[in-house]
Amino acid sequence: MKKNRKKLRGSISGRLTARVLIVSAIIFTLTFTVFLRMAANKVREEATHKAHSELSNAIHQIDAVLESVEVAIENTAWIVPHRLDSPDFMYDITERLLKNNEFIYGSSIAFEPGYFGSEGHFFAPYSYRDENGEIKSKQLGSETYDYHYMDWYQIPKLLDRPYWSEPYYDDGGGDMIMTTYSKPLYDSDGKMYAMITADLSLEWLTDLVGKIKAFDTSYNLMVSRNSSYIVNPNRDLILNETIFSSTYGDNEESLKKLQDDMVNCRAGEVLRKNNGARYFVFYSPVETTCWSVAIVCPVSELYKGVKKMRDTLIVLGVLSLILMIAMSHKGIRKVVAPIEEFSDVAKKIANGDFAVELPKIRSNDELKELHDSFEHLQHSLVQYIEELKSTTANKERIESELRIAHSIQMGMIPKIFPPFPERDDVALAAKLVPAKEVGGDLYDFFIENEKLYFIIGDVSGKGIPASLVMAVTCRLFRSVASHFDKPEDIISSLNESLADGNDSNMFCTAFLGILDLKTGQLQYCNAGHNAPLIIDNEGKVSPIKVIPNLPLGLFSGFPYQGQETVIDKQMMIYMFTDGVNEAENRNMEQFGDERLISLLRSNSSLEPNEILEKTFAEVKLHANGADQSDDITIMCIKYC
Amino acid sequence: MNNMKKYLTLLCFILVPFFQGAAQKITFTPQWTPQSQFAGYYAALENGYYDEAGLDVSIVHPTTSYSSMNMLLDGTSDIITSELIQAMTATKQGVRLVNILQTTQHSTLVLISHIKDINKMADLAGRRVGTWKVGFSEIPHIIDEKEGLGIEWIKFITPLNLYISGAIDATIGKSYNEEILFSMSGITPGSILRFSEIGFDYPEDGLYVSEEFYKKHPEQCRKFAEASRKGWEWVRNNREEALGIVMKYVKEENVPTNIYNQKWMLNTILEVQEDVKGNAPSYKLNIEDFNRLNELLIQYGYISKPVEYKGFIGE
């Protein structure tokens, strides 16, 4: 199981499935969140609309009732100034008001202190309905009930306009909540002399507001301008608590908004928390009195549809994700299975089984391309291996032949040193190190009639072509040299032979000399080769003066010019090919003539073979591991 | 006849001890309708402290328009609570009062205004300002008179709706009552001026009897004061239970209030019973405070000669 999990995590299918899961989960979550948010907003909008619609209906009814009271007072008030001659008639007026308006509970015409001198300080005829509904009348004012300081009297008097009192419990009516509409009455001088009032029981209002059923579990409130509850499901709170009592000291934003809106008679809605539960409070003012009617709805009630939808969506989402994971994992597994097979095939091919059967791909997609690539790889590998086998065989054959050619070439040049051990008038050392198996450098010498014939040369190019020209040149020198006395003749003869049929324009530089071992006279001819160096017995090193002429094999009939000089005893003739002075190190820096001359100068006392070894050692040191790019040949002759 | 005398004498001997041990009937009237301001007296009655002192106390509240002073004057009440300044000037109403217990030590008087930035009484010159019909507002009145501010005083029984309706520009109130009540009613005042912060910090609530009553019943007065003090101390240590008692009285009298309002009121009242340093209440009227108020009343011409501390304080 653990292994499987690891495999799942480590596999492409596992990673792809995980990625699909994560991306899908994010998309699902985002989509659900946005959807639910939009749904919640829509629900809230509709709830707000519904709540305010219900509130508006109720408020219209309330306003209609309140306005009817105002009209009743208006229709009655005009009688008062006409009957001021009879204080007792005021009772008739209030009684008639009650008789004509069943919804009015009580009415008074309360006069300013001592208005009727005969009636005393307090005179406020008052009619009301007793518990049996009969209309009774009494004089309201007394020392213990100084109505002049009651809100219903004092406030409209100070404001100079009619006024609806804030609701209050009626002392006589038990639990009955009342409000009083008061209208000041003015005499001809504009001085207020009385207040005519109508008391309205608010029981109907409690019923009306209580009956609003905007939502299943919502309840309704009504508060007066001083924020006291007029309607509340908990009757104990009515006129005892305000909507801000229990939250006194809180500084919450929603409370401030509620406070601000209600004080300024504005409609609105806020979200409130109470005992851990959240509620929407939709409120709207009664225009006539600025009391606020509110519908309180638990958020859970409002969003219960959305919550149900959310729960369903979560279940559906989770199920969808599980199904998606299962299906996508299976699908991905199916897609990547051939890759695992290709992996096995690749291992077998790596182990040399080029003919392994490839997985069968029927689709025409990337896997088909992979299959074709593998097939092409198989064919290419088989072909390549075949070619490699053939090439390797050829190479081995050529290398074998080259090894033979090398032996043959080396066999063509003298390689036994000292060559003339029996003689004490000449010491000679020579060495040829080809850059490849076979090279184009050459040297040769022989003594005949007490004359040392010698040649050093360098064929253009390298490898087999150059080695063939070298072989020809060496053979010609051996066969031709002894037939001529002068080096230029030998050179000319060599030139003619090499130039003849030289379609490939191969050529060979050469320095050919004949040293008379008796006299020290040296005859020589240079054919485009480096001028040899003379090392005298005092250690002085100087090049032999040479006429360059042309290398051998280029132009038939070229008139080569010979030269001659005399070599003193103990002097050495140092000849070399350009593989010495032009030997390069890794920085492409050449060994150089100066360094060669300096080397020879400092080793002038050495014997030819020692000088030769010294030179090779120094060139190797200079090359410092760089590949030898040209054949290196040195021949050094000391006349003794 | 002789026999009759004997029987009567015997009856006297039997009844005299009985009457002597009978509880003294006392009618007590706090200065307002039931609220936490009087929690200590309710607690003393409910916890039986008055009974233990041999007093048969009944609490009779005033109405909002007929004050405790009126009830003392008309003989309804024997002991009342009153503010110091009212008690000191009670002679104007024809009675000399004796302080038998001083409960609060600071002014709780505030001036709640629609107008912003009211820092002194003069800022309300010529305005309509509410004031209790039954008193409690002597200091603002004497400042107005002395400084000639021409304030139009509007007497009220309760100021809340008067203030909300806009009929007055400002109103006198108490920090333990109106200030809390207004806030709980959704009102954000333009400014609140505290008299304790503008040089008029004087003791307020205390227990008073008429000089006549005090001379007749000094022992009962002492016992009543002691039991009341015990009641207040119990309240200080049992606020939640005390609130329950207050609410019982509130409901009995049908006073429109609530436990939150009463709780904040009780906290404020207990706070002003302490001295400025927050020390435990002394329940005594400090002579320095008394003299300061005497000086103020004379300076502002409210009384012509100082009230004697000695006669004013019960022994």
JSON list of N, CA and C in Angstrom, two decimals, chain A residues 143-146 149-151 154-155 157-159 161 163 166 169 174 225-227 236 239-246 248-249 259 263, chain B residues 63 65-66 128 133 152 154-158 160-162 164-168 179-180 183-188 255-258 260 264:
[
{"chain": "A", "resi": 143, "resn": "GLU", "atom": "N", "xyz": [-53.20, 68.88, 42.44]},
{"chain": "A", "resi": 143, "resn": "GLU", "atom": "CA", "xyz": [-51.83, 69.09, 42.97]},
{"chain": "A", "resi": 143, "resn": "GLU", "atom": "C", "xyz": [-50.95, 67.89, 42.66]},
{"chain": "A", "resi": 144, "resn": "THR", "atom": "N", "xyz": [-51.56, 66.70, 42.74]},
{"chain": "A", "resi": 144, "resn": "THR", "atom": "CA", "xyz": [-50.76, 65.50, 42.49]},
{"chain": "A", "resi": 144, "resn": "THR", "atom": "C", "xyz": [-50.72, 65.14, 41.00]},
{"chain": "A", "resi": 145, "resn": "TYR", "atom": "N", "xyz": [-51.53, 65.73, 40.20]},
{"chain": "A", "resi": 145, "resn": "TYR", "atom": "CA", "xyz": [-51.45, 65.51, 38.76]},
{"chain": "A", "resi": 145, "resn": "TYR", "atom": "C", "xyz": [-51.46, 66.86, 38.06]},
{"chain": "A", "resi": 146, "resn": "ASP", "atom": "N", "xyz": [-50.29, 67.47, 38.09]},
{"chain": "A", "resi": 146, "resn": "ASP", "atom": "CA", "xyz": [-50.16, 68.80, 37.48]},
{"chain": "A", "resi": 146, "resn": "ASP", "atom": "C", "xyz": [-49.90, 68.63, 35.99]},
{"chain": "A", "resi": 149, "resn": "TYR", "atom": "N", "xyz": [-47.26, 70.09, 33.35]},
{"chain": "A", "resi": 149, "resn": "TYR", "atom": "CA", "xyz": [-45.88, 69.63, 33.15]},
{"chain": "A", "resi": 149, "resn": "TYR", "atom": "C", "xyz": [-45.82, 68.26, 32.48]},
{"chain": "A", "resi": 150, "resn": "MET", "atom": "N", "xyz": [-46.99, 67.81, 32.02]},
{"chain": "A", "resi": 150, "resn": "MET", "atom": "CA", "xyz": [-46.99, 66.54, 31.32]},
{"chain": "A", "resi": 150, "resn": "MET", "atom": "C", "xyz": [-46.54, 66.78, 29.87]},
{"chain": "A", "resi": 151, "resn": "ASP", "atom": "N", "xyz": [-45.89, 65.75, 29.31]},
{"chain": "A", "resi": 151, "resn": "ASP", "atom": "CA", "xyz": [-45.38, 65.87, 27.93]},
{"chain": "A", "resi": 151, "resn": "ASP", "atom": "C", "xyz": [-46.48, 66.30, 26.96]},
{"chain": "A", "resi": 154, "resn": "GLN", "atom": "N", "xyz": [-47.07, 70.05, 27.76]},
{"chain": "A", "resi": 154, "resn": "GLN", "atom": "CA", "xyz": [-45.96, 70.99, 27.74]},
{"chain": "A", "resi": 154, "resn": "GLN", "atom": "C", "xyz": [-45.24, 71.06, 26.38]},
{"chain": "A", "resi": 155, "resn": "ILE", "atom": "N", "xyz": [-45.05, 69.88, 25.76]},
{"chain": "A", "resi": 155, "resn": "ILE", "atom": "CA", "xyz": [-44.26, 69.87, 24.53]},
{"chain": "A", "resi": 155, "resn": "ILE", "atom": "C", "xyz": [-44.96, 70.59, 23.38]},
{"chain": "A", "resi": 157, "resn": "LYS", "atom": "N", "xyz": [-47.10, 72.83, 23.63]},
{"chain": "A", "resi": 157, "resn": "LYS", "atom": "CA", "xyz": [-47.16, 74.25, 24.01]},
{"chain": "A", "resi": 157, "resn": "LYS", "atom": "C", "xyz": [-45.84, 74.94, 23.64]},
{"chain": "A", "resi": 158, "resn": "LEU", "atom": "N", "xyz": [-44.74, 74.28, 23.98]},
{"chain": "A", "resi": 158, "resn": "LEU", "atom": "CA", "xyz": [-43.43, 74.87, 23.68]},
{"chain": "A", "resi": 158, "resn": "LEU", "atom": "C", "xyz": [-43.13, 74.87, 22.18]},
{"chain": "A", "resi": 159, "resn": "LEU", "atom": "N", "xyz": [-43.60, 73.82, 21.50]},
{"chain": "A", "resi": 159, "resn": "LEU", "atom": "CA", "xyz": [-43.32, 73.71, 20.06]},
{"chain": "A", "resi": 159, "resn": "LEU", "atom": "C", "xyz": [-44.27, 74.55, 19.21]},
{"chain": "A", "resi": 161, "resn": "ARG", "atom": "N", "xyz": [-47.16, 73.70, 18.12]},
{"chain": "A", "resi": 161, "resn": "ARG", "atom": "CA", "xyz": [-47.78, 72.89, 17.06]},
{"chain": "A", "resi": 161, "resn": "ARG", "atom": "C", "xyz": [-48.32, 71.60, 17.67]},
{"chain": "A", "resi": 163, "resn": "TYR", "atom": "N", "xyz": [-48.94, 67.71, 18.59]},
{"chain": "A", "resi": 163, "resn": "TYR", "atom": "CA", "xyz": [-47.87, 66.79, 18.96]},
{"chain": "A", "resi": 163, "resn": "TYR", "atom": "C", "xyz": [-48.46, 65.44, 19.34]},
{"chain": "A", "resi": 166, "resn": "GLU", "atom": "N", "xyz": [-45.11, 60.47, 23.13]},
{"chain": "A", "resi": 166, "resn": "GLU", "atom": "CA", "xyz": [-44.50, 59.15, 23.09]},
{"chain": "A", "resi": 166, "resn": "GLU", "atom": "C", "xyz": [-45.43, 58.22, 23.90]},
{"chain": "A", "resi": 169, "resn": "TYR", "atom": "N", "xyz": [-47.85, 54.04, 29.58]},
{"chain": "A", "resi": 169, "resn": "TYR", "atom": "CA", "xyz": [-48.85, 53.19, 30.21]},
{"chain": "A", "resi": 169, "resn": "TYR", "atom": "C", "xyz": [-49.91, 54.07, 30.85]},
{"chain": "A", "resi": 174, "resn": "GLY", "atom": "N", "xyz": [-54.63, 49.92, 33.43]},
{"chain": "A", "resi": 174, "resn": "GLY", "atom": "CA", "xyz": [-53.80, 48.73, 33.60]},
{"chain": "A", "resi": 174, "resn": "GLY", "atom": "C", "xyz": [-52.67, 48.68, 32.61]},
{"chain": "A", "resi": 225, "resn": "ARG", "atom": "N", "xyz": [-39.95, 57.28, 19.63]},
{"chain": "A", "resi": 225, "resn": "ARG", "atom": "CA", "xyz": [-38.82, 58.16, 19.30]},
{"chain": "A", "resi": 225, "resn": "ARG", "atom": "C", "xyz": [-37.74, 58.09, 20.35]},
{"chain": "A", "resi": 226, "resn": "ASN", "atom": "N", "xyz": [-38.13, 57.72, 21.58]},
{"chain": "A", "resi": 226, "resn": "ASN", "atom": "CA", "xyz": [-37.09, 57.61, 22.61]},
{"chain": "A", "resi": 226, "resn": "ASN", "atom": "C", "xyz": [-36.57, 56.17, 22.69]},
{"chain": "A", "resi": 227, "resn": "SER", "atom": "N", "xyz": [-36.80, 55.43, 21.63]},
{"chain": "A", "resi": 227, "resn": "SER", "atom": "CA", "xyz": [-36.25, 54.07, 21.45]},
{"chain": "A", "resi": 227, "resn": "SER", "atom": "C", "xyz": [-36.85, 53.03, 22.37]},
{"chain": "A", "resi": 236, "resn": "ASP", "atom": "N", "xyz": [-42.68, 42.25, 28.83]},
{"chain": "A", "resi": 236, "resn": "ASP", "atom": "CA", "xyz": [-42.00, 42.89, 29.97]},
{"chain": "A", "resi": 236, "resn": "ASP", "atom": "C", "xyz": [-41.10, 44.04, 29.54]},
{"chain": "A", "resi": 239, "resn": "LEU", "atom": "N", "xyz": [-42.04, 49.54, 26.98]},
{"chain": "A", "resi": 239, "resn": "LEU", "atom": "CA", "xyz": [-41.90, 50.83, 27.69]},
{"chain": "A", "resi": 239, "resn": "LEU", "atom": "C", "xyz": [-40.93, 50.76, 28.88]},
{"chain": "A", "resi": 240, "resn": "ASN", "atom": "N", "xyz": [-40.30, 49.61, 29.09]},
{"chain": "A", "resi": 240, "resn": "ASN", "atom": "CA", "xyz": [-39.30, 49.50, 30.15]},
{"chain": "A", "resi": 240, "resn": "ASN", "atom": "C", "xyz": [-37.89, 49.52, 29.59]},
{"chain": "A", "resi": 241, "resn": "GLU", "atom": "N", "xyz": [-37.75, 48.92, 28.44]},
{"chain": "A", "resi": 241, "resn": "GLU", "atom": "CA", "xyz": [-36.41, 48.88, 27.84]},
{"chain": "A", "resi": 241, "resn": "GLU", "atom": "C", "xyz": [-36.43, 49.58, 26.49]},
{"chain": "A", "resi": 242, "resn": "THR", "atom": "N", "xyz": [-35.23, 50.02, 26.10]},
{"chain": "A", "resi": 242, "resn": "THR", "atom": "CA", "xyz": [-35.09, 50.57, 24.75]},
{"chain": "A", "resi": 242, "resn": "THR", "atom": "C", "xyz": [-34.25, 49.57, 23.95]},
{"chain": "A", "resi": 243, "resn": "ILE", "atom": "N", "xyz": [-34.20, 49.80, 22.66]},
{"chain": "A", "resi": 243, "resn": "ILE", "atom": "CA", "xyz": [-33.41, 48.87, 21.85]},
{"chain": "A", "resi": 243, "resn": "ILE", "atom": "C", "xyz": [-31.92, 49.00, 22.17]},
{"chain": "A", "resi": 244, "resn": "PHE", "atom": "N", "xyz": [-31.55, 50.06, 22.87]},
{"chain": "A", "resi": 244, "resn": "PHE", "atom": "CA", "xyz": [-30.13, 50.23, 23.19]},
{"chain": "A", "resi": 244, "resn": "PHE", "atom": "C", "xyz": [-29.79, 49.93, 24.66]},
{"chain": "A", "resi": 245, "resn": "SER", "atom": "N", "xyz": [-30.79, 49.55, 25.47]},
{"chain": "A", "resi": 245, "resn": "SER", "atom": "CA", "xyz": [-30.54, 49.33, 26.90]},
{"chain": "A", "resi": 245, "resn": "SER", "atom": "C", "xyz": [-29.49, 48.26, 27.12]},
{"chain": "A", "resi": 246, "resn": "SER", "atom": "N", "xyz": [-29.73, 47.11, 26.50]},
{"chain": "A", "resi": 246, "resn": "SER", "atom": "CA", "xyz": [-28.86, 45.96, 26.80]},
{"chain": "A", "resi": 246, "resn": "SER", "atom": "C", "xyz": [-27.49, 46.12, 26.20]},
{"chain": "A", "resi": 248, "resn": "TYR", "atom": "N", "xyz": [-25.87, 49.08, 26.11]},
{"chain": "A", "resi": 248, "resn": "TYR", "atom": "CA", "xyz": [-25.32, 50.36, 26.58]},
{"chain": "A", "resi": 248, "resn": "TYR", "atom": "C", "xyz": [-23.82, 50.24, 26.80]},
{"chain": "A", "resi": 249, "resn": "GLY", "atom": "N", "xyz": [-23.08, 51.16, 26.25]},
{"chain": "A", "resi": 249, "resn": "GLY", "atom": "CA", "xyz": [-21.62, 51.12, 26.39]},
{"chain": "A", "resi": 249, "resn": "GLY", "atom": "C", "xyz": [-20.96, 50.51, 25.16]},
{"chain": "A", "resi": 259, "resn": "GLN", "atom": "N", "xyz": [-29.13, 53.69, 15.43]},
{"chain": "A", "resi": 259, "resn": "GLN", "atom": "CA", "xyz": [-29.42, 54.86, 16.25]},
{"chain": "A", "resi": 259, "resn": "GLN", "atom": "C", "xyz": [-29.64, 56.09, 15.38]},
{"chain": "A", "resi": 263, "resn": "VAL", "atom": "N", "xyz": [-33.26, 57.91, 14.98]},
{"chain": "A", "resi": 263, "resn": "VAL", "atom": "CA", "xyz": [-33.38, 59.28, 15.50]},
{"chain": "A", "resi": 263, "resn": "VAL", "atom": "C", "xyz": [-33.80, 60.23, 14.38]},
{"chain": "B", "resi": 63, "resn": "THR", "atom": "N", "xyz": [-44.69, 61.33, 44.18]},
{"chain": "B", "resi": 63, "resn": "THR", "atom": "CA", "xyz": [-45.03, 61.25, 42.75]},
{"chain": "B", "resi": 63, "resn": "THR", "atom": "C", "xyz": [-44.03, 62.15, 42.03]},
{"chain": "B", "resi": 65, "resn": "SER", "atom": "N", "xyz": [-44.60, 64.69, 40.53]},
{"chain": "B", "resi": 65, "resn": "SER", "atom": "CA", "xyz": [-44.88, 66.12, 40.65]},
{"chain": "B", "resi": 65, "resn": "SER", "atom": "C", "xyz": [-45.10, 66.57, 42.10]},
{"chain": "B", "resi": 66, "resn": "TYR", "atom": "N", "xyz": [-45.03, 65.62, 43.04]},
{"chain": "B", "resi": 66, "resn": "TYR", "atom": "CA", "xyz": [-45.22, 65.96, 44.46]},
{"chain": "B", "resi": 66, "resn": "TYR", "atom": "C", "xyz": [-44.05, 65.39, 45.23]},
{"chain": "B", "resi": 128, "resn": "ARG", "atom": "N", "xyz": [-33.55, 77.92, 26.10]},
{"chain": "B", "resi": 128, "resn": "ARG", "atom": "CA", "xyz": [-34.54, 77.17, 26.87]},
{"chain": "B", "resi": 128, "resn": "ARG", "atom": "C", "xyz": [-33.86, 75.96, 27.48]},
{"chain": "B", "resi": 133, "resn": "LYS", "atom": "N", "xyz": [-39.27, 70.03, 38.03]},
{"chain": "B", "resi": 133, "resn": "LYS", "atom": "CA", "xyz": [-40.32, 70.81, 38.68]},
{"chain": "B", "resi": 133, "resn": "LYS", "atom": "C", "xyz": [-40.15, 70.77, 40.19]},
{"chain": "B", "resi": 152, "resn": "GLU", "atom": "N", "xyz": [-34.25, 80.62, 29.93]},
{"chain": "B", "resi": 152, "resn": "GLU", "atom": "CA", "xyz": [-35.69, 80.36, 30.07]},
{"chain": "B", "resi": 152, "resn": "GLU", "atom": "C", "xyz": [-35.83, 78.94, 30.63]},
{"chain": "B", "resi": 154, "resn": "ILE", "atom": "N", "xyz": [-37.47, 75.68, 31.76]},
{"chain": "B", "resi": 154, "resn": "ILE", "atom": "CA", "xyz": [-38.69, 74.93, 31.48]},
{"chain": "B", "resi": 154, "resn": "ILE", "atom": "C", "xyz": [-38.78, 73.79, 32.48]},
{"chain": "B", "resi": 155, "resn": "LYS", "atom": "N", "xyz": [-39.77, 73.89, 33.38]},
{"chain": "B", "resi": 155, "resn": "LYS", "atom": "CA", "xyz": [-39.89, 72.85, 34.42]},
{"chain": "B", "resi": 155, "resn": "LYS", "atom": "C", "xyz": [-40.43, 71.57, 33.82]},
{"chain": "B", "resi": 156, "resn": "PHE", "atom": "N", "xyz": [-39.89, 70.48, 34.27]},
{"chain": "B", "resi": 156, "resn": "PHE", "atom": "CA", "xyz": [-40.38, 69.21, 33.75]},
{"chain": "B", "resi": 156, "resn": "PHE", "atom": "C", "xyz": [-40.51, 68.19, 34.88]},
{"chain": "B", "resi": 157, "resn": "ILE", "atom": "N", "xyz": [-41.21, 67.14, 34.53]},
{"chain": "B", "resi": 157, "resn": "ILE", "atom": "CA", "xyz": [-41.28, 65.99, 35.45]},
{"chain": "B", "resi": 157, "resn": "ILE", "atom": "C", "xyz": [-40.22, 64.98, 35.03]},
{"chain": "B", "resi": 158, "resn": "THR", "atom": "N", "xyz": [-40.21, 64.68, 33.70]},
{"chain": "B", "resi": 158, "resn": "THR", "atom": "CA", "xyz": [-39.09, 63.92, 33.12]},
{"chain": "B", "resi": 158, "resn": "THR", "atom": "C", "xyz": [-38.68, 64.63, 31.83]},
{"chain": "B", "resi": 160, "resn": "LEU", "atom": "N", "xyz": [-36.87, 63.55, 29.10]},
{"chain": "B", "resi": 160, "resn": "LEU", "atom": "CA", "xyz": [-36.46, 62.83, 27.92]},
{"chain": "B", "resi": 160, "resn": "LEU", "atom": "C", "xyz": [-37.21, 63.26, 26.64]},
{"chain": "B", "resi": 161, "resn": "ASN", "atom": "N", "xyz": [-38.54, 63.18, 26.68]},
{"chain": "B", "resi": 161, "resn": "ASN", "atom": "CA", "xyz": [-39.31, 63.48, 25.47]},
{"chain": "B", "resi": 161, "resn": "ASN", "atom": "C", "xyz": [-39.28, 64.97, 25.14]},
{"chain": "B", "resi": 162, "resn": "LEU", "atom": "N", "xyz": [-39.20, 65.76, 26.20]},
{"chain": "B", "resi": 162, "resn": "LEU", "atom": "CA", "xyz": [-39.08, 67.21, 26.01]},
{"chain": "B", "resi": 162, "resn": "LEU", "atom": "C", "xyz": [-37.82, 67.52, 25.20]},
{"chain": "B", "resi": 164, "resn": "ILE", "atom": "N", "xyz": [-36.03, 65.28, 23.32]},
{"chain": "B", "resi": 164, "resn": "ILE", "atom": "CA", "xyz": [-36.07, 64.65, 21.99]},
{"chain": "B", "resi": 164, "resn": "ILE", "atom": "C", "xyz": [-36.91, 65.48, 21.02]},
{"chain": "B", "resi": 165, "resn": "SER", "atom": "N", "xyz": [-38.04, 66.03, 21.53]},
{"chain": "B", "resi": 165, "resn": "SER", "atom": "CA", "xyz": [-38.94, 66.77, 20.63]},
{"chain": "B", "resi": 165, "resn": "SER", "atom": "C", "xyz": [-38.30, 68.06, 20.14]},
{"chain": "B", "resi": 166, "resn": "GLY", "atom": "N", "xyz": [-37.24, 68.50, 20.81]},
{"chain": "B", "resi": 166, "resn": "GLY", "atom": "CA", "xyz": [-36.60, 69.74, 20.40]},
{"chain": "B", "resi": 166, "resn": "GLY", "atom": "C", "xyz": [-37.25, 70.96, 21.04]},
{"chain": "B", "resi": 167, "resn": "ALA", "atom": "N", "xyz": [-38.16, 70.73, 22.01]},
{"chain": "B", "resi": 167, "resn": "ALA", "atom": "CA", "xyz": [-38.84, 71.86, 22.67]},
{"chain": "B", "resi": 167, "resn": "ALA", "atom": "C", "xyz": [-37.88, 72.64, 23.56]},
{"chain": "B", "resi": 168, "resn": "ILE", "atom": "N", "xyz": [-36.79, 72.00, 23.99]},
{"chain": "B", "resi": 168, "resn": "ILE", "atom": "CA", "xyz": [-35.78, 72.71, 24.80]},
{"chain": "B", "resi": 168, "resn": "ILE", "atom": "C", "xyz": [-34.41, 72.53, 24.16]},
{"chain": "B", "resi": 179, "resn": "GLU", "atom": "N", "xyz": [-28.31, 61.01, 32.08]},
{"chain": "B", "resi": 179, "resn": "GLU", "atom": "CA", "xyz": [-27.21, 60.81, 31.13]},
{"chain": "B", "resi": 179, "resn": "GLU", "atom": "C", "xyz": [-27.26, 59.38, 30.56]},
{"chain": "B", "resi": 180, "resn": "ILE", "atom": "N", "xyz": [-27.49, 58.42, 31.45]},
{"chain": "B", "resi": 180, "resn": "ILE", "atom": "CA", "xyz": [-27.56, 57.02, 31.02]},
{"chain": "B", "resi": 180, "resn": "ILE", "atom": "C", "xyz": [-28.84, 56.79, 30.21]},
{"chain": "B", "resi": 183, "resn": "SER", "atom": "N", "xyz": [-28.71, 58.19, 26.67]},
{"chain": "B", "resi": 183, "resn": "SER", "atom": "CA", "xyz": [-27.86, 57.36, 25.80]},
{"chain": "B", "resi": 183, "resn": "SER", "atom": "C", "xyz": [-28.60, 56.09, 25.40]},
{"chain": "B", "resi": 184, "resn": "MET", "atom": "N", "xyz": [-29.28, 55.49, 26.38]},
{"chain": "B", "resi": 184, "resn": "MET", "atom": "CA", "xyz": [-30.04, 54.27, 26.09]},
{"chain": "B", "resi": 184, "resn": "MET", "atom": "C", "xyz": [-31.23, 54.55, 25.18]},
{"chain": "B", "resi": 185, "resn": "SER", "atom": "N", "xyz": [-31.61, 55.80, 25.07]},
{"chain": "B", "resi": 185, "resn": "SER", "atom": "CA", "xyz": [-32.72, 56.16, 24.19]},
{"chain": "B", "resi": 185, "resn": "SER", "atom": "C", "xyz": [-32.25, 56.57, 22.81]},
{"chain": "B", "resi": 186, "resn": "GLY", "atom": "N", "xyz": [-30.99, 56.31, 22.55]},
{"chain": "B", "resi": 186, "resn": "GLY", "atom": "CA", "xyz": [-30.45, 56.57, 21.21]},
{"chain": "B", "resi": 186, "resn": "GLY", "atom": "C", "xyz": [-30.05, 58.01, 20.99]},
{"chain": "B", "resi": 187, "resn": "ILE", "atom": "N", "xyz": [-29.93, 58.76, 22.07]},
{"chain": "B", "resi": 187, "resn": "ILE", "atom": "CA", "xyz": [-29.58, 60.18, 21.92]},
{"chain": "B", "resi": 187, "resn": "ILE", "atom": "C", "xyz": [-28.07, 60.38, 22.00]},
{"chain": "B", "resi": 188, "resn": "THR", "atom": "N", "xyz": [-27.55, 61.14, 21.06]},
{"chain": "B", "resi": 188, "resn": "THR", "atom": "CA", "xyz": [-26.14, 61.55, 21.14]},
{"chain": "B", "resi": 188, "resn": "THR", "atom": "C", "xyz": [-26.13, 63.05, 21.37]},
{"chain": "B", "resi": 255, "resn": "VAL", "atom": "N", "xyz": [-42.77, 51.57, 37.41]},
{"chain": "B", "resi": 255, "resn": "VAL", "atom": "CA", "xyz": [-41.86, 52.59, 36.86]},
{"chain": "B", "resi": 255, "resn": "VAL", "atom": "C", "xyz": [-41.28, 52.08, 35.55]},
{"chain": "B", "resi": 256, "resn": "PRO", "atom": "N", "xyz": [-41.40, 52.85, 34.48]},
{"chain": "B", "resi": 256, "resn": "PRO", "atom": "CA", "xyz": [-40.85, 52.39, 33.21]},
{"chain": "B", "resi": 256, "resn": "PRO", "atom": "C", "xyz": [-39.32, 52.50, 33.19]},
{"chain": "B", "resi": 257, "resn": "THR", "atom": "N", "xyz": [-38.68, 51.42, 33.52]},
{"chain": "B", "resi": 257, "resn": "THR", "atom": "CA", "xyz": [-37.21, 51.39, 33.49]},
{"chain": "B", "resi": 257, "resn": "THR", "atom": "C", "xyz": [-36.79, 49.95, 33.28]},
{"chain": "B", "resi": 258, "resn": "ASN", "atom": "N", "xyz": [-35.51, 49.71, 33.32]},
{"chain": "B", "resi": 258, "resn": "ASN", "atom": "CA", "xyz": [-35.03, 48.34, 33.09]},
{"chain": "B", "resi": 258, "resn": "ASN", "atom": "C", "xyz": [-33.77, 48.10, 33.90]},
{"chain": "B", "resi": 260, "resn": "TYR", "atom": "N", "xyz": [-30.83, 47.24, 33.06]},
{"chain": "B", "resi": 260, "resn": "TYR", "atom": "CA", "xyz": [-29.56, 47.81, 32.57]},
{"chain": "B", "resi": 260, "resn": "TYR", "atom": "C", "xyz": [-29.40, 49.23, 33.06]},
{"chain": "B", "resi": 264, "resn": "TRP", "atom": "N", "xyz": [-26.41, 50.57, 35.78]},
{"chain": "B", "resi": 264, "resn": "TRP", "atom": "CA", "xyz": [-25.48, 51.68, 35.58]},
{"chain": "B", "resi": 264, "resn": "TRP", "atom": "C", "xyz": [-25.71, 52.78, 36.62]}
]
